[in-house]
Amino acid sequence: MSEDTADARRPLRDIGEDLLRDGRWGSWPMPILVRTTPSTMAEVADLASAGAPEGTTVIAEEQTAGRGRIGREWQSLPYAGLWLTTLLRPAVEPSSLGWLPLVTGIAVVHAVRAQTDIDVGLKWPNDIVISTSSGLAKAGGILSERLADGSVLVGIGINVSQTPDELPPGGTSLARHTRVVEREPLVVAVLGGFADSYRRWLAGADLEGAYREMSVTIGSVVRDETPGANLEGVATG
């Protein structure tokens, strides 16, 4: 591990004042920071069932049983990334909820671009990716899950300082493409941008143009390999 990587792996400090200074988090409760947890999704699901308000967020320094889409494992090394989940209670039709990962992705990309010189993009439906000489590499992901009461959990995972031998195949971290990334300003930018993007979406803002600009999927050849289907074509929207 390099000296820069070691420096990046300091525990997160309290970001409450920075979030208030940013101004976009608004009246939502300040995030709960925990040292380790099996899963921030599970933590916030428990809080939701106890009546926690919208905006309740858990940030973990480490997840021991983090997960991605379709039950895939998500590796969450201590102090090496941002692992968090936010509770939402959107008053929208269930058919509109498919936009939430895209709305979240827009905020994450804006935040990473603002805090680094990395031109990250979005691979549909939920991957944060970076173009490399060998193709697209995954630097993060977004997971949304609707609960029985209609509320929604939105999880965000971003690889920040992992070294090559700590990453899964096809994975990368922000530190592999720039100098040291400070996690405190990055998580403040992510959370503030997410709250702003979510509220604008609820208010009817058209975010399709922003998503198209960030998408690496639109215009590329894609395959559908779900059970019973084996289709290939160019993604146009």
Short mmCIF file of C-alpha atoms in Angstrom, two decimals:
data_model
loop_
_atom_site.label_atom_id
_atom_site.label_comp_id
_atom_site.label_asym_id
_atom_site.label_seq_id
_atom_site.Cartn_x
_atom_site.Cartn_y
_atom_site.Cartn_z
CA MET A 1 0.00 0.00 0.00
CA SER A 2 1.41 3.40 -0.98
CA GLU A 3 1.78 6.29 1.44
CA ASP A 4 -0.97 8.17 -0.42
CA THR A 5 -3.33 5.20 -0.08
CA ALA A 6 -2.56 4.85 3.62
CA ASP A 7 -3.25 8.56 4.13
CA ALA A 8 -6.61 8.16 2.38
CA ARG A 9 -7.68 5.43 4.80
CA ARG A 10 -8.33 7.57 7.81
CA PRO A 11 -11.67 7.23 9.62
CA LEU A 12 -14.36 9.62 8.48
CA ARG A 13 -14.91 12.51 10.86
CA ASP A 14 -18.32 13.98 11.66
CA ILE A 15 -19.57 15.56 8.42
CA GLY A 16 -22.62 17.25 9.95
CA GLU A 17 -21.24 20.78 9.87
CA ASP A 18 -20.02 20.34 6.31
CA LEU A 19 -23.45 19.10 5.20
CA LEU A 20 -25.13 22.07 6.85
CA ARG A 21 -22.64 24.41 5.19
CA ASP A 22 -23.29 22.75 1.81
CA GLY A 23 -26.97 23.56 2.30
CA ARG A 24 -28.50 20.94 0.01
CA TRP A 25 -29.16 18.29 2.66
CA GLY A 26 -31.84 20.53 4.13
CA SER A 27 -33.91 19.32 7.08
CA TRP A 28 -33.08 15.65 6.72
CA PRO A 29 -31.48 14.05 9.82
CA MET A 30 -27.71 14.02 10.00
CA PRO A 31 -26.18 10.72 8.79
CA ILE A 32 -25.39 7.98 11.26
CA LEU A 33 -21.75 6.89 11.02
CA VAL A 34 -20.92 3.33 12.14
CA ARG A 35 -17.58 1.56 12.25
CA THR A 36 -18.77 -1.73 10.82
CA THR A 37 -22.05 -3.39 9.86
CA PRO A 38 -23.11 -6.39 7.83
CA SER A 39 -25.02 -4.08 5.47
CA THR A 40 -26.12 -0.44 5.49
CA MET A 41 -29.21 -1.55 3.52
CA ALA A 42 -30.21 -3.86 6.37
CA GLU A 43 -29.44 -1.18 8.98
CA VAL A 44 -31.69 1.39 7.29
CA ALA A 45 -34.42 -1.19 6.61
CA ASP A 46 -34.59 -1.77 10.37
CA LEU A 47 -34.76 1.97 11.02
CA ALA A 48 -37.49 2.34 8.40
CA SER A 49 -39.61 -0.34 10.08
CA ALA A 50 -39.27 1.63 13.33
CA GLY A 51 -40.66 4.76 11.63
CA ALA A 52 -37.47 6.62 10.79
CA PRO A 53 -38.02 9.82 8.76
CA GLU A 54 -37.11 10.35 5.13
CA GLY A 55 -33.44 11.14 4.67
CA THR A 56 -32.29 8.76 7.41
CA THR A 57 -28.83 7.66 6.28
CA VAL A 58 -26.28 5.17 7.57
CA ILE A 59 -22.64 5.42 6.47
CA ALA A 60 -20.37 2.49 7.33
CA GLU A 61 -16.60 2.41 7.37
CA GLU A 62 -16.85 -1.30 6.59
CA GLN A 63 -19.55 -3.74 5.44
CA THR A 64 -19.05 -7.42 6.14
CA ALA A 65 -21.99 -8.59 4.01
CA GLY A 66 -22.55 -5.79 1.51
CA ARG A 67 -24.54 -6.65 -1.58
CA GLY A 68 -25.26 -5.42 -5.06
CA ARG A 69 -27.96 -6.20 -7.60
CA ILE A 70 -29.41 -9.72 -7.84
CA GLY A 71 -27.86 -10.65 -4.49
CA ARG A 72 -24.27 -10.23 -5.68
CA GLU A 73 -21.60 -9.68 -3.03
CA TRP A 74 -20.19 -6.16 -2.70
CA GLN A 75 -16.71 -5.98 -1.20
CA SER A 76 -16.49 -3.11 1.28
CA LEU A 77 -13.01 -2.87 2.79
CA PRO A 78 -12.50 -0.77 5.94
CA TYR A 79 -11.89 2.94 5.22
CA ALA A 80 -11.36 2.20 1.51
CA GLY A 81 -14.58 3.62 0.09
CA LEU A 82 -17.97 5.13 0.73
CA TRP A 83 -20.68 2.67 1.76
CA LEU A 84 -24.04 4.22 2.62
CA THR A 85 -27.81 3.87 2.39
CA THR A 86 -30.55 6.53 2.55
CA LEU A 87 -34.25 6.06 3.32
CA LEU A 88 -36.70 7.75 0.94
CA ARG A 89 -40.47 8.01 1.14
CA PRO A 90 -41.35 9.34 -2.34
CA ALA A 91 -45.00 10.18 -3.01
CA VAL A 92 -44.94 8.95 -6.61
CA GLU A 93 -46.47 6.14 -8.60
CA PRO A 94 -44.57 2.85 -8.21
CA SER A 95 -43.98 2.85 -11.97
CA SER A 96 -41.80 5.95 -11.55
CA LEU A 97 -39.44 4.40 -9.01
CA GLY A 98 -37.20 2.98 -11.73
CA TRP A 99 -35.87 6.52 -12.10
CA LEU A 100 -34.36 6.54 -8.61
CA PRO A 101 -31.10 4.73 -9.46
CA LEU A 102 -30.68 7.09 -12.43
CA VAL A 103 -31.38 10.19 -10.33
CA THR A 104 -28.86 8.92 -7.78
CA GLY A 105 -26.30 8.14 -10.46
CA ILE A 106 -26.50 11.69 -11.80
CA ALA A 107 -25.71 13.05 -8.34
CA VAL A 108 -22.80 10.64 -7.81
CA VAL A 109 -21.22 11.46 -11.16
CA HIS A 110 -21.53 15.21 -10.54
CA ALA A 111 -19.91 14.76 -7.12
CA VAL A 112 -17.00 12.64 -8.34
CA ARG A 113 -16.34 14.97 -11.27
CA ALA A 114 -16.42 17.98 -8.94
CA GLN A 115 -14.02 16.44 -6.40
CA THR A 116 -11.59 14.80 -8.84
CA ASP A 117 -10.38 15.08 -12.41
CA ILE A 118 -11.92 11.69 -13.30
CA ASP A 119 -14.49 11.58 -16.09
CA VAL A 120 -16.74 8.91 -14.59
CA GLY A 121 -19.90 7.77 -16.37
CA LEU A 122 -23.03 5.69 -15.85
CA LYS A 123 -23.59 2.21 -17.20
CA TRP A 124 -27.27 1.30 -17.10
CA PRO A 125 -28.85 0.61 -14.74
CA ASN A 126 -26.63 1.19 -11.72
CA ASP A 127 -22.88 1.12 -12.35
CA ILE A 128 -20.44 4.01 -11.86
CA VAL A 129 -17.73 3.36 -14.44
CA ILE A 130 -14.40 4.71 -15.67
CA SER A 131 -13.04 4.21 -19.19
CA THR A 132 -9.65 2.47 -19.21
CA SER A 133 -7.34 1.16 -21.91
CA SER A 134 -8.91 -2.28 -21.50
CA GLY A 135 -12.52 -1.08 -21.46
CA LEU A 136 -14.97 0.07 -18.80
CA ALA A 137 -14.09 -0.60 -15.17
CA LYS A 138 -16.61 -0.41 -12.33
CA ALA A 139 -15.80 2.10 -9.59
CA GLY A 140 -19.14 2.06 -7.80
CA GLY A 141 -22.74 1.02 -7.83
CA ILE A 142 -26.23 2.01 -6.78
CA LEU A 143 -28.86 -0.31 -5.34
CA SER A 144 -32.50 0.62 -4.78
CA GLU A 145 -35.00 -1.55 -2.94
CA ARG A 146 -38.69 -0.91 -2.28
CA LEU A 147 -40.01 -1.92 1.12
CA ALA A 148 -43.47 -3.24 1.90
CA ASP A 149 -44.68 0.15 3.18
CA GLY A 150 -43.75 1.84 -0.11
CA SER A 151 -40.59 3.49 1.16
CA VAL A 152 -37.35 2.99 -0.76
CA LEU A 153 -33.79 2.27 0.27
CA VAL A 154 -31.09 3.72 -1.96
CA GLY A 155 -27.61 2.32 -1.40
CA ILE A 156 -24.42 3.84 -2.80
CA GLY A 157 -21.02 2.18 -2.88
CA ILE A 158 -17.92 3.92 -4.27
CA ASN A 159 -14.44 2.39 -4.36
CA VAL A 160 -12.06 5.14 -3.28
CA SER A 161 -8.59 3.84 -2.38
CA GLN A 162 -8.43 0.11 -3.15
CA THR A 163 -5.24 -1.16 -4.72
CA PRO A 164 -5.36 -3.53 -7.74
CA ASP A 165 -4.98 -6.66 -5.62
CA GLU A 166 -7.92 -5.58 -3.44
CA LEU A 167 -10.36 -5.20 -6.33
CA PRO A 168 -12.61 -7.80 -7.97
CA PRO A 169 -12.22 -8.59 -11.68
CA GLY A 170 -13.44 -5.65 -13.75
CA GLY A 171 -13.31 -3.31 -10.77
CA THR A 172 -11.35 -0.14 -10.16
CA SER A 173 -11.07 2.62 -7.56
CA LEU A 174 -10.89 6.39 -7.84
CA ALA A 175 -7.34 6.40 -6.47
CA ARG A 176 -6.15 4.39 -9.48
CA HIS A 177 -7.01 7.32 -11.76
CA THR A 178 -6.05 10.38 -9.73
CA ARG A 179 -4.14 11.45 -6.64
CA VAL A 180 -5.50 10.97 -3.13
CA VAL A 181 -9.27 11.44 -2.90
CA GLU A 182 -10.43 12.84 0.44
CA ARG A 183 -13.51 10.95 1.57
CA GLU A 184 -15.07 13.72 3.69
CA PRO A 185 -15.59 16.27 0.89
CA LEU A 186 -16.57 13.47 -1.48
CA VAL A 187 -19.32 12.09 0.77
CA VAL A 188 -20.63 15.61 1.45
CA ALA A 189 -20.76 16.26 -2.29
CA VAL A 190 -22.48 12.92 -2.93
CA LEU A 191 -25.09 13.39 -0.19
CA GLY A 192 -25.78 17.04 -0.97
CA GLY A 193 -26.06 16.35 -4.67
CA PHE A 194 -28.27 13.34 -4.08
CA ALA A 195 -30.70 15.29 -1.89
CA ASP A 196 -30.86 18.08 -4.47
CA SER A 197 -31.29 15.73 -7.43
CA TYR A 198 -34.00 13.75 -5.62
CA ARG A 199 -36.01 16.84 -4.67
CA ARG A 200 -35.78 18.27 -8.18
CA TRP A 201 -37.00 14.94 -9.57
CA LEU A 202 -39.96 14.94 -7.15
CA ALA A 203 -40.76 18.48 -8.30
CA GLY A 204 -40.96 17.30 -11.91
CA ALA A 205 -37.53 18.32 -13.22
CA ASP A 206 -36.56 16.63 -16.48
CA LEU A 207 -33.26 14.86 -15.74
CA GLU A 208 -33.16 12.75 -18.89
CA GLY A 209 -30.71 15.10 -20.63
CA ALA A 210 -28.29 14.95 -17.70
CA TYR A 211 -28.50 11.17 -17.63
CA ARG A 212 -27.92 10.88 -21.39
CA GLU A 213 -24.79 13.04 -21.14
CA MET A 214 -23.36 10.72 -18.48
CA SER A 215 -24.50 7.42 -19.99
CA VAL A 216 -21.95 5.10 -21.57
CA THR A 217 -24.75 2.67 -22.48
CA ILE A 218 -26.75 4.80 -24.91
CA GLY A 219 -25.31 4.26 -28.37
CA SER A 220 -23.51 1.04 -27.49
CA VAL A 221 -24.32 -2.57 -28.32
CA VAL A 222 -26.06 -4.30 -25.41
CA ARG A 223 -27.27 -7.85 -24.73
CA ASP A 224 -30.26 -9.11 -22.80
CA GLU A 225 -29.37 -12.49 -21.33
CA THR A 226 -32.24 -12.88 -18.89
CA PRO A 227 -33.91 -16.31 -18.66
CA GLY A 228 -35.91 -16.97 -21.79
CA ALA A 229 -34.33 -14.12 -23.74
CA ASN A 230 -31.13 -13.71 -25.71
CA LEU A 231 -31.34 -10.39 -27.52
CA GLU A 232 -28.70 -8.00 -28.85
CA GLY A 233 -29.04 -4.49 -30.22
CA VAL A 234 -28.00 -0.85 -29.93
CA ALA A 235 -29.31 1.03 -26.91
CA THR A 236 -31.02 4.21 -28.08
CA GLY A 237 -32.71 5.47 -24.92
#
